[in-house]
Coordinates of C-alpha atoms in Angstrom, one line a residue:
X17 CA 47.7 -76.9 -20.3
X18 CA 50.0 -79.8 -20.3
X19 CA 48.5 -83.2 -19.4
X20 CA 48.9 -84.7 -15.9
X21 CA 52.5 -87.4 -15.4
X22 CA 51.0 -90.8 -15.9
X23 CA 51.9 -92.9 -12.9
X24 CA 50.7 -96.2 -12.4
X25 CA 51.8 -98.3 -9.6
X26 CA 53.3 -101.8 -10.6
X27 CA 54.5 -103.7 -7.8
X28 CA 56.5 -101.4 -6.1
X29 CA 57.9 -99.7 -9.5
X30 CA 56.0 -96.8 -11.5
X31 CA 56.1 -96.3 -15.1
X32 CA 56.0 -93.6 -17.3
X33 CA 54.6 -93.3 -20.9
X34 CA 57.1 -89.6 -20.8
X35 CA 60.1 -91.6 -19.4
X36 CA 60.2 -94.6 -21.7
X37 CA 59.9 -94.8 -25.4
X38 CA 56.8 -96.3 -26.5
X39 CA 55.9 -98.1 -29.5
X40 CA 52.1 -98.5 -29.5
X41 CA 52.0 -100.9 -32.0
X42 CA 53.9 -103.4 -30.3
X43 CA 51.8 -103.1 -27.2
X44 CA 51.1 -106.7 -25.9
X45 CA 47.7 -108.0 -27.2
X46 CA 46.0 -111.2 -27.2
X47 CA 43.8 -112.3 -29.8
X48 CA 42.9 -116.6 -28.4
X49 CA 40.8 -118.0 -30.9
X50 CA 39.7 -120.7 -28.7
X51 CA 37.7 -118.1 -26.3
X52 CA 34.6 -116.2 -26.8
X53 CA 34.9 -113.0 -29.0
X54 CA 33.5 -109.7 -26.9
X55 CA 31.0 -110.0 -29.7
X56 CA 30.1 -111.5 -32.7
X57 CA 28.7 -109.7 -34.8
X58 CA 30.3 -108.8 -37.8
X59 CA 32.2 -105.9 -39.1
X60 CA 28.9 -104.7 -41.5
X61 CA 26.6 -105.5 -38.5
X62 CA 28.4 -103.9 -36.7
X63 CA 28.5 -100.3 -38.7
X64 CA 24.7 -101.0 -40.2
X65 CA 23.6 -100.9 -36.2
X66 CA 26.1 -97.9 -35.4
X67 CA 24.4 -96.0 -38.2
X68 CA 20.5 -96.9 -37.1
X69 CA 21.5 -95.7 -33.2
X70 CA 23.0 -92.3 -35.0
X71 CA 19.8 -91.9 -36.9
X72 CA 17.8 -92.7 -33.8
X73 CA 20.3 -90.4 -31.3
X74 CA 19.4 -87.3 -34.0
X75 CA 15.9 -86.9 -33.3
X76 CA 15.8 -85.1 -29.6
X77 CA 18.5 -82.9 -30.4
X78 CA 16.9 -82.2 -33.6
X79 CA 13.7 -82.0 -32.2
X80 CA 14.8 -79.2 -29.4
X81 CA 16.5 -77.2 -32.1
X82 CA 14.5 -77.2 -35.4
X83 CA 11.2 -75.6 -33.1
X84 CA 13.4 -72.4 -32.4
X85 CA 13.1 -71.0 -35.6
X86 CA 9.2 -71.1 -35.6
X87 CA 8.8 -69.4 -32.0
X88 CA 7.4 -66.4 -33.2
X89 CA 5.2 -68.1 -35.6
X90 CA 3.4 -70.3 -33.4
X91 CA 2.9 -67.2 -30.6
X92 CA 1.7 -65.4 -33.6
X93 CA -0.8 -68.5 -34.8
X94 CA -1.9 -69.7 -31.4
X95 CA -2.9 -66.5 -30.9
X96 CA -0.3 -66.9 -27.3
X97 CA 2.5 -64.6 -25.9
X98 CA 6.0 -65.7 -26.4
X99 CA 6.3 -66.3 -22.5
X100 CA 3.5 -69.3 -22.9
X101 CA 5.6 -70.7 -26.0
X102 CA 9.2 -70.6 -23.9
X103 CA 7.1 -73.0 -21.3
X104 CA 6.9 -75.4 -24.0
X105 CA 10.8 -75.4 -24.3
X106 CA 11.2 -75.3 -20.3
X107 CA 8.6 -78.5 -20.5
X108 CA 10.5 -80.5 -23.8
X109 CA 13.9 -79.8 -22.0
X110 CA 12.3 -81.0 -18.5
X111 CA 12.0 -84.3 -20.0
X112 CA 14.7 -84.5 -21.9
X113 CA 16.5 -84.4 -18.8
X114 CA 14.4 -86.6 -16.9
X115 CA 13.4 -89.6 -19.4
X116 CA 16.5 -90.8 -19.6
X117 CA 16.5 -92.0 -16.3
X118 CA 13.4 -94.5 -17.0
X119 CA 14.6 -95.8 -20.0
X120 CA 18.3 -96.2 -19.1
X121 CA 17.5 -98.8 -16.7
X122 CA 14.1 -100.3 -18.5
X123 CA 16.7 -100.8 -21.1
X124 CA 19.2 -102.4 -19.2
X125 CA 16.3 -105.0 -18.1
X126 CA 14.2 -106.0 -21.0
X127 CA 16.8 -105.1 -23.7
X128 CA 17.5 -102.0 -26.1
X129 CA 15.0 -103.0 -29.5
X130 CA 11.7 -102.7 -27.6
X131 CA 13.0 -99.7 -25.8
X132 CA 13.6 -98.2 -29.3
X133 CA 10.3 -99.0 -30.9
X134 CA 8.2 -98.3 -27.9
X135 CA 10.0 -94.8 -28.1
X136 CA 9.5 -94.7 -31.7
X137 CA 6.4 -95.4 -31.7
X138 CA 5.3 -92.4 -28.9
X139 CA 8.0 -90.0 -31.1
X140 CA 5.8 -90.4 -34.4
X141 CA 2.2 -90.2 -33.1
X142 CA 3.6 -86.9 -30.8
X143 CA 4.4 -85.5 -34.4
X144 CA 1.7 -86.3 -36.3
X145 CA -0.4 -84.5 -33.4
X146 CA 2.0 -81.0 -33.7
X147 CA 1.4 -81.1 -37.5
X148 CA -3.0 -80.9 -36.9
X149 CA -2.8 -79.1 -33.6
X150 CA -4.5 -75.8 -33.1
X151 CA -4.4 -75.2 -29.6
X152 CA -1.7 -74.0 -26.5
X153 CA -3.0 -76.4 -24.1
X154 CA -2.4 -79.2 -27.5
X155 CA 1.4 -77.8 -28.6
X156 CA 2.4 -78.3 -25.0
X157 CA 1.4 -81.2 -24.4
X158 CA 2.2 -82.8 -27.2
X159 CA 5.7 -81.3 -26.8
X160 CA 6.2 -83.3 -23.6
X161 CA 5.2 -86.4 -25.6
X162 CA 7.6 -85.9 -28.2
X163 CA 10.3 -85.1 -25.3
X164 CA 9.4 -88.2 -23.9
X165 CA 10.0 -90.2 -26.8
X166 CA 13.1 -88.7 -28.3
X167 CA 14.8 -88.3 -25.1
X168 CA 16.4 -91.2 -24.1
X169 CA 17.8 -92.5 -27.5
X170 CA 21.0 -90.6 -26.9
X171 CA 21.6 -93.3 -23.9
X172 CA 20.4 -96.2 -25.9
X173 CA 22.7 -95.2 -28.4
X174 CA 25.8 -95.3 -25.4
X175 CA 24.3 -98.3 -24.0
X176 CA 24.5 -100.3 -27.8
X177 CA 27.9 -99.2 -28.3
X178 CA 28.9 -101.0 -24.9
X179 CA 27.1 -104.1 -26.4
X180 CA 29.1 -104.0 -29.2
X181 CA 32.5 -102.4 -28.8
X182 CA 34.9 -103.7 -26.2
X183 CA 37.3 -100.8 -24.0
X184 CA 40.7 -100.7 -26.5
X185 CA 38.2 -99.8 -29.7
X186 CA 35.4 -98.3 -28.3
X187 CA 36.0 -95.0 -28.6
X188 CA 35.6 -94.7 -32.4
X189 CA 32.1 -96.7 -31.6
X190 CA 31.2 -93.8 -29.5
X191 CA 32.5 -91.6 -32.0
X192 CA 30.0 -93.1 -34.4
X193 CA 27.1 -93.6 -32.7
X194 CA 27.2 -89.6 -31.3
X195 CA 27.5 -88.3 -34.8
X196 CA 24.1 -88.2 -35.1
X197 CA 23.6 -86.1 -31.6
X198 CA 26.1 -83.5 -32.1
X199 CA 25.1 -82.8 -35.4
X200 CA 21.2 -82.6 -34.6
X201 CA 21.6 -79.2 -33.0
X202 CA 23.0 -77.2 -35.3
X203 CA 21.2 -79.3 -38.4
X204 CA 17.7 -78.1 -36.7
X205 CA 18.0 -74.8 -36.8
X206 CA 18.8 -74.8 -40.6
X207 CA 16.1 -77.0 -41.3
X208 CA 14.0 -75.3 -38.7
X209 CA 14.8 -71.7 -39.9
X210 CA 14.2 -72.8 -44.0
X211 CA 10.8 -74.7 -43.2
X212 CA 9.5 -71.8 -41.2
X213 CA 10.5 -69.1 -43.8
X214 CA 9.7 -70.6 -46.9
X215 CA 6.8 -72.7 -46.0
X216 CA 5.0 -72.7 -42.4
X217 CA 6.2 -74.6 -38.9
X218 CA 3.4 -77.4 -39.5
X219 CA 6.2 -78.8 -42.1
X220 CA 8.5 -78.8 -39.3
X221 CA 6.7 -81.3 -37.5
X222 CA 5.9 -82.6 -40.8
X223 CA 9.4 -83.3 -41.3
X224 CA 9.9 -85.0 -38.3
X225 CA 6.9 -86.8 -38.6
X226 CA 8.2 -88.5 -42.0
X227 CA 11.9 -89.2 -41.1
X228 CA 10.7 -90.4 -37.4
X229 CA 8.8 -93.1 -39.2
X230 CA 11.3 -94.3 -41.8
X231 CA 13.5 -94.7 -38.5
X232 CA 11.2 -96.8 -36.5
X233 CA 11.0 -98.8 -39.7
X234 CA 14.0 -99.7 -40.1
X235 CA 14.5 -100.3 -36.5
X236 CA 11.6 -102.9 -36.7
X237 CA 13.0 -104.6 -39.9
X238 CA 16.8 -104.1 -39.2
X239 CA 17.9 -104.0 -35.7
X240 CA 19.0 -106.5 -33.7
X241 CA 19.2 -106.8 -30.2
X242 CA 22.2 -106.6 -28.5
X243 CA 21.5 -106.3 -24.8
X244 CA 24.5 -108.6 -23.0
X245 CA 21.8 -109.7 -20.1
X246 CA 19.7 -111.0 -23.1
X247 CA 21.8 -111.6 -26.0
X248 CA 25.4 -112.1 -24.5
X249 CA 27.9 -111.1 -27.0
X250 CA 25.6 -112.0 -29.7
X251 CA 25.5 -115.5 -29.7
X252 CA 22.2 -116.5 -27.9
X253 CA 19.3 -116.2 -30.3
X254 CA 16.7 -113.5 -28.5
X255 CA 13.0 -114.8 -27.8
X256 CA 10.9 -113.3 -31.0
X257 CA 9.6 -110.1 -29.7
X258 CA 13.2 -109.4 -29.6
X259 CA 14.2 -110.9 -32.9
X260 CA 14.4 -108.2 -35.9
X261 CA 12.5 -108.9 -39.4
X262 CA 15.7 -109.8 -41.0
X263 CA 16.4 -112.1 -38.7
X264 CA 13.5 -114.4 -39.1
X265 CA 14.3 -113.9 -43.1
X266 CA 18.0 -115.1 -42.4
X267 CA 19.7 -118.2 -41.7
X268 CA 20.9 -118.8 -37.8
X269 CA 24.7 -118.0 -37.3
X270 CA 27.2 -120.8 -37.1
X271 CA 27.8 -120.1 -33.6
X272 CA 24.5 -119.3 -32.5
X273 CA 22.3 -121.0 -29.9
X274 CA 19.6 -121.3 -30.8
X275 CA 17.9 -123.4 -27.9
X276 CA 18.9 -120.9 -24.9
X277 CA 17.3 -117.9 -24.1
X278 CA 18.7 -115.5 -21.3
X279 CA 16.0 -114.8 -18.8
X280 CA 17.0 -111.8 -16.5
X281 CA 14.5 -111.2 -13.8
X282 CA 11.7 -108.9 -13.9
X283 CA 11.7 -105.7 -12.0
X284 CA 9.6 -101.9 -11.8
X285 CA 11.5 -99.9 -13.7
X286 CA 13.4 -97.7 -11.4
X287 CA 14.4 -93.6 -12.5
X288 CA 15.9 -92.9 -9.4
X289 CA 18.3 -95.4 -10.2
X290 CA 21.1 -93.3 -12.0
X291 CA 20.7 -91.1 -9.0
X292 CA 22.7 -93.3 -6.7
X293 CA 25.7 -93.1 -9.9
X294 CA 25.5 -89.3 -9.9
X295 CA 26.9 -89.4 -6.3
X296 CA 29.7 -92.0 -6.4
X297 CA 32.9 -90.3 -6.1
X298 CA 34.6 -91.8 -9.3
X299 CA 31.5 -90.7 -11.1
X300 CA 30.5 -87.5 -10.2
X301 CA 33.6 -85.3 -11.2
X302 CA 33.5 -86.9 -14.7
X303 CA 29.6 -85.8 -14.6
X304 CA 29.7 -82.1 -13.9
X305 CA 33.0 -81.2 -15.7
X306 CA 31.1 -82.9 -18.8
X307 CA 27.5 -80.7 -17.9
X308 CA 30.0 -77.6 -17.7
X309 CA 31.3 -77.8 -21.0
X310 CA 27.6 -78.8 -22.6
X311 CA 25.9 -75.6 -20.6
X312 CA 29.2 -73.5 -22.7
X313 CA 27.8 -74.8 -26.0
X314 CA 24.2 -74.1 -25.1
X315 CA 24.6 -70.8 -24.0
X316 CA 26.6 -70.3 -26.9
X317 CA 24.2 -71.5 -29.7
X318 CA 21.4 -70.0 -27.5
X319 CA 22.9 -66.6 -27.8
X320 CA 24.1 -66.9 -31.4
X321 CA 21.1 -65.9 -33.3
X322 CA 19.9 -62.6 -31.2
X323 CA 23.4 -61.5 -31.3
X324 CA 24.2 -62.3 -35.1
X325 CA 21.1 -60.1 -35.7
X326 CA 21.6 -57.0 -33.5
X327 CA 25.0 -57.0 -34.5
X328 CA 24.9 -58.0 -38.2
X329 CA 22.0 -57.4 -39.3
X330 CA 21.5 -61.3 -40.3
X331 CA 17.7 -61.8 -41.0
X332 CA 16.4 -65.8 -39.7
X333 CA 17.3 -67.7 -42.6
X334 CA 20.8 -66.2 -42.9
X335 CA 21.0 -66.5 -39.1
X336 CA 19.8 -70.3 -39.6
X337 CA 23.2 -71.0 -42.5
X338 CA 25.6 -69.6 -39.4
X339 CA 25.0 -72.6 -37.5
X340 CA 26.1 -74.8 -40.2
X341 CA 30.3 -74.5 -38.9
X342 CA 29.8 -75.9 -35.1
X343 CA 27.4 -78.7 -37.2
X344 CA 30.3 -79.4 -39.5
X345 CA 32.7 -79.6 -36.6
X346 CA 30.9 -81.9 -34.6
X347 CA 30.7 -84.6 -37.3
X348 CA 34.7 -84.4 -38.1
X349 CA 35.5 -84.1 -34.3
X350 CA 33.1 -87.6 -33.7
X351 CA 35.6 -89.2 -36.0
X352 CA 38.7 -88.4 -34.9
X353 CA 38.2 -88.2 -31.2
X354 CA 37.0 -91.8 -31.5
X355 CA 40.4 -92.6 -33.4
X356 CA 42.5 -90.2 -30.1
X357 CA 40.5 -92.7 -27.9
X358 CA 41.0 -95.6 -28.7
X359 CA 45.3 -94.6 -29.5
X360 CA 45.4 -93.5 -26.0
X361 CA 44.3 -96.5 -24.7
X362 CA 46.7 -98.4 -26.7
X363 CA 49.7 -96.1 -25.2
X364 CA 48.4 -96.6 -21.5
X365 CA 48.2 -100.0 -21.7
X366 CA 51.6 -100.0 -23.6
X367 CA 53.2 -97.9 -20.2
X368 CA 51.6 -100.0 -17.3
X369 CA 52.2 -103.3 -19.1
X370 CA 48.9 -104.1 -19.4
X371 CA 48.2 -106.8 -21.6
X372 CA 44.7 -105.9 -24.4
X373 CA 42.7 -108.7 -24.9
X374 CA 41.5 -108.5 -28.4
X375 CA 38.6 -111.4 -27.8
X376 CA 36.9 -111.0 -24.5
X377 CA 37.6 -107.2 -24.4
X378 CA 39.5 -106.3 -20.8
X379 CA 39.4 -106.7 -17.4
X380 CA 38.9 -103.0 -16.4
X381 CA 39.5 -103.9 -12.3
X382 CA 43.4 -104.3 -13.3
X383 CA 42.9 -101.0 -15.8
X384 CA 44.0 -97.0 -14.6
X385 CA 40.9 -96.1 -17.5
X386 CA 40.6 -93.0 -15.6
X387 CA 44.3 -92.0 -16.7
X388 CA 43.7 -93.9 -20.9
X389 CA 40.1 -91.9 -21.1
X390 CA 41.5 -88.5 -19.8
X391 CA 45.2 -88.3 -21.4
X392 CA 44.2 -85.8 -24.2
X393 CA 40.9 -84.6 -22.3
X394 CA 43.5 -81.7 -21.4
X395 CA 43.6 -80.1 -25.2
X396 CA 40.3 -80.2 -25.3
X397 CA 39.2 -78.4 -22.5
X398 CA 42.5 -75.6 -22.7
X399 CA 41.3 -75.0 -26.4
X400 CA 38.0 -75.0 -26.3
X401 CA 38.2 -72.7 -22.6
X402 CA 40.6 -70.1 -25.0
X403 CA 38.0 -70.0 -28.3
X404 CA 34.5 -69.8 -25.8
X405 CA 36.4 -66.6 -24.7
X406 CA 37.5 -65.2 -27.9
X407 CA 33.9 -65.7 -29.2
X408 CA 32.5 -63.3 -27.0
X409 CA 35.1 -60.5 -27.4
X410 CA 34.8 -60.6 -31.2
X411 CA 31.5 -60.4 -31.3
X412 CA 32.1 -57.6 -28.5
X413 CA 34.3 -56.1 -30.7
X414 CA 31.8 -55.9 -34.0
X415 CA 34.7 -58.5 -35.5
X416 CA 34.4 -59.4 -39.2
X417 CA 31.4 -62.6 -39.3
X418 CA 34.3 -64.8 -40.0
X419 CA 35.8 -64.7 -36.8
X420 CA 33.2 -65.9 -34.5
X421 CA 32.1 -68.6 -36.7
X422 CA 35.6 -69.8 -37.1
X423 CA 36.0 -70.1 -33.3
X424 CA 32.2 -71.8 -33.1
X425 CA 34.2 -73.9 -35.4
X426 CA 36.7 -74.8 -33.2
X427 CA 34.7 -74.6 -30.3
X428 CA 32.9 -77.7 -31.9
X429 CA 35.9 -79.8 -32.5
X430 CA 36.9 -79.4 -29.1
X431 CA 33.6 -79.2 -27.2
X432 CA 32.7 -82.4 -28.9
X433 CA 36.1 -84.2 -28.2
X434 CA 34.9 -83.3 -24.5
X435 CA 31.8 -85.2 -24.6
X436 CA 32.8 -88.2 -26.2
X437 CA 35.9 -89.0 -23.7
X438 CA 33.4 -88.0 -20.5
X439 CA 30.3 -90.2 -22.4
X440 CA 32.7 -93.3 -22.8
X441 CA 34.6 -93.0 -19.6
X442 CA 31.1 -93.0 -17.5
X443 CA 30.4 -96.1 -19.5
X444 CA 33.5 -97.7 -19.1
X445 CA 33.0 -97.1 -15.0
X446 CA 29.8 -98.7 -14.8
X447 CA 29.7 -101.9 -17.4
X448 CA 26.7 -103.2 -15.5
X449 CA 24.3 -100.8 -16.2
X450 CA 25.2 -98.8 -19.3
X451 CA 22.4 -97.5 -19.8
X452 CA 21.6 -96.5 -16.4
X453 CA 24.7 -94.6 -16.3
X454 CA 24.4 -92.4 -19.9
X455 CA 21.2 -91.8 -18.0
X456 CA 23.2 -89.9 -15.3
X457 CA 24.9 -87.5 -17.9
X458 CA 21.6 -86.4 -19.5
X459 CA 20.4 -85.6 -15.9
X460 CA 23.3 -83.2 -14.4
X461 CA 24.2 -82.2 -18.2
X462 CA 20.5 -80.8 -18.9
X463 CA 20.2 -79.3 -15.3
X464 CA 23.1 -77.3 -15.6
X465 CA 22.6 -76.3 -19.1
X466 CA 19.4 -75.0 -18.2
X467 CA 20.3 -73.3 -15.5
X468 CA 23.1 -70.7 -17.6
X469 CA 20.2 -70.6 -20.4
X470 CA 18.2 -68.9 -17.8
X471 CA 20.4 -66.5 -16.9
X472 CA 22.1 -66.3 -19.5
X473 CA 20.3 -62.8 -21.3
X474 CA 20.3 -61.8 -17.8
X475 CA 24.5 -61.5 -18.1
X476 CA 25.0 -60.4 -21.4
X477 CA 22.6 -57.2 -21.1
X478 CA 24.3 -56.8 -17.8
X479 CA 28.3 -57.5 -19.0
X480 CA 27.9 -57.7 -22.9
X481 CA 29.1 -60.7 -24.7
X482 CA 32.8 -60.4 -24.2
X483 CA 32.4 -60.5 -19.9
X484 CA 29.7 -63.3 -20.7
X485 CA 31.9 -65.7 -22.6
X486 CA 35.1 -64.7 -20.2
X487 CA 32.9 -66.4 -17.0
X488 CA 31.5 -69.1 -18.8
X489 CA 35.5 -69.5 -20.6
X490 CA 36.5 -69.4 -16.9
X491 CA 33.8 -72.3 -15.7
X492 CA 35.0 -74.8 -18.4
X493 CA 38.5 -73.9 -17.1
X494 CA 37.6 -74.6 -13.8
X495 CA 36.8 -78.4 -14.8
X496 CA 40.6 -79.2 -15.3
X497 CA 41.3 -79.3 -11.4
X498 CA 38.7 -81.5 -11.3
X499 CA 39.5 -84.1 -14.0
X500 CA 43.0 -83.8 -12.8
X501 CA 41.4 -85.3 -8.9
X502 CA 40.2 -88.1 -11.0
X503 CA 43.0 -89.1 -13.0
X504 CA 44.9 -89.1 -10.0
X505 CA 42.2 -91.1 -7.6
X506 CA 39.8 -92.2 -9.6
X507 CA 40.8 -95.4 -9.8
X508 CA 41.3 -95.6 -6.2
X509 CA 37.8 -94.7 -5.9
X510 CA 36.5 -97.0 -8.2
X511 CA 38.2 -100.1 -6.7
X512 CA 36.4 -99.0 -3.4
X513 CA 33.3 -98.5 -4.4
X514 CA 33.2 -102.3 -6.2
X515 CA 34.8 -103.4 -3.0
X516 CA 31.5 -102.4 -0.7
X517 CA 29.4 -103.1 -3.5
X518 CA 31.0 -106.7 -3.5
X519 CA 30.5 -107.2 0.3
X520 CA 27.0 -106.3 0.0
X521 CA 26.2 -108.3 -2.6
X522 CA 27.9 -111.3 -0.6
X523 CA 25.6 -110.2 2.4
X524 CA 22.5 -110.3 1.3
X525 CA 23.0 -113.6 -0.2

């Protein structure tokens, strides 16, 4: 699938990045001295915080994933059918949909570090109460308590990266900070299916229980906050409930002040909030092709394990290893997507004569991001639309085991690519309210997901796995008409909807 022309309209002339010969490198950049930096933090700050977010980001994931394993187990202890122990899955993915949206914009008013420990803190006592629970009506709801806590770190983690990382390098941030999240999944149900083997599912939550509270930890000792509303780009010292341990422990930065302190005003929290994003035209494309491709990956890791052992014979723990490709995947693809980012950015701006600024980060109201974030989105989605099909045919086909893990393989590199560019391009539309926005994704992503996970046995005792995997091969090909609406209006859109919002800011003042 070859990408869309890049057009952009200059004047009255248009440009194109396939019509002129581009050298990236000598794209026009600014770097003044004199004026604000986007942030300034340092470089080691910078990657210390990027890995606390990951670590943070890996727990609901991790947390939905490592429990499969011990299913049977807990049905089989609790004395419960496996029906009662799927509603605790239904409930933990409920609010892993929903949570999001509460914390997204709590975060976006009182700032990202006591939105982290308060999670935290909920996230550790939920575990220690799964470890000494006996009860059905206990592992429930002491699921939705860990949901609650875990769930809206993945946002958090989007929102920091928007703090930190201005639009021409922020997609290796984003890279960074998801490495965590797409790793979780297929971590868990190693971890998951060795703990409940070899030694019982208490030292699951065991598990989490202990790493959960080295995060929050180090979250408490180590993180700074880095919410613009409170912090700026760094350089206006937080009041101390927001200051980290090590910051009392350190001297003040050199261009720090310390005798401000940025006040935003106090509001309700407000879930329904990320609602109003989900329905803007610039948004909502970007939102569902990105829920399409995440319900592919969860039908497929959802079907893996039944199929792996009716077809192969695989008992859990060998089962549990067969995840470990898509896992590997998803760490390499974090890193280089974040590199394709931010090098498309560099070769759109180079085409439209667009000038980066280095310091202050860019002016996205003069910037086609729609057209920088999407240019390779179009390998992705062909690739990944070509090996979700083959998956299902080999394993309809009894193929050698090689073959369909070397396509989850792929399937991860490019699945992952996928939810990077739609994660950062959502942020980069909505600068205001980062949070508010990743918010958004979780919301459509998990609704859809959970939809083709509930019908998903349904299809494949009806059509078999290689029918299966051709429809939902056919849905994620069905987002490239859509992405392609959006690279071609989207901006158009977008300079509309900050046009009304613009006059009704003006009107009620």
């Amino acid at each position: 699938m070859a990408p869309p022309h890049l057009g952009v309209d200059i004047g009255t002339s248009q440009i194109s990045p396939y019509e002129i010969r581009l050298d990236v490198e000598d794209a026009q950049e600014t770097s003044n001295s004199q004026e604000a930096p986007y942030s300034v933090f340092t470089k080691f700050e910078k990657r210390w915080i990027l890995f606390l977010v990951a670590l943070a980001g890996f727990f609901s994931p991790v947390s939905a994933n490592i429990y499969f394993p011990a299913i049977n187990y807990l049905a089989r202890d609790l004395s419960v059918s496996l029906e009662l122990i799927n509603l605790t899955i239904t409930a933990y993915l409920i609010c892993q949909g929903m949570v999001p949206s509460l914390v997204g914009d709590t975060a976006d008013m009182l700032g990202r570090r006591p939105v982290y420990i308060a999670a935290f803190v909920v996230y550790l006592a939920a575990n220690v109460g799964l470890a000494l629970q006996d009860s059905y009506a206990a592992l429930l709801v002491l699921r939705i308590l860990q949901s609650s806590g875990s769930s809206g770190t993945i946002a958090l983690a989007i929102n920091v990266v928007a703090d930190l990382a201005p639009q021409h390098e922020r997609g290796k941030y984003v890279g960074a900070a998801l490495s965590g999240p797409n790793m979780a999944p297929s971590l868990g149900l190693v971890l998951g299916s060795v703990l409940a083997e070899k030694a019982s599912w208490r030292w699951i939550f065991e598990f989490l229980r202990t790493l959960s509270g080295l995060c929050l930890a180090l979250i408490i000792i180590c993180l700074p906050e880095t919410a613009r509303k409170l912090v700026g780009n760094g350089s206006v010292r937080p009041k101390c409930l927001d200051r980290s341990v090590v910051s009392y422990m350190s001297k003040p930065k050199a261009n720090q002040n310390l005798s401000e302190h940025l006040d935003p005003p106090f509001r309700c929290p407000n879930p329904l909030s990320c609602l109003r994003i989900v329905f803007h035209k610039d948004t909502a494309l970007v939102l569902v092709a990105n829920a399409v491709f995440y319900m592919n990956y969860s039908c497929m890791q959802a079907s893996l394990s039944p199929l792996l052992m009716d077809i192969y014979g695989l008992n859990a723990l060998e089962v549990g290893l067969t995840y470990l490709p898509y896992g590997i995947a998803c760490g390499i693809a974090s890193v280089l997507v974040g590199k394709v980012m931010d090098h498309d950015y560099k070769v759109t701006a180079a085409a439209v004569g667009f000038t980066i600024d280095k310091t202050k980060g860019d002016d996205l109201a003069r910037f086609p991001i729609e057209k920088a974030r999407l240019r390779s989105i179009w390998y992705f989605v062909s690739i990944s639309t070509a090996c979700t099909i083959g998956y299902g045919w080999t394993l309809q086909a009894k193929a050698h085991l090689a073959a369909p893990l070397i396509l989850q393989f792929i399937c991860g590199l490019t699945v992952t690519g996928t939810f990077n560019i739609c994660n950062t391009l959502i942020v980069d539309l909505h600068p205001d309210r980062p949070a508010t926005a990743s918010a958004s994704v979780s919301i459509v992503r998990c609704s859809v997901a959970a939809i083709g996970v509930s019908i998903l046995q349904f299809i494949l005792e009806r059509l078999g796995p290689g029918r299966t995997f051709t429809i939902f091969g056919a849905l994620g090909a069905g987002t490239a008409p859509m992405l392609w609406v959006e690279w071609e209006k989207g901006k158009r859109w977008r300079t509309e909807r900050l046009a009304k919002k613009t006059t009704v800011q003006h009107e009620k003042s």
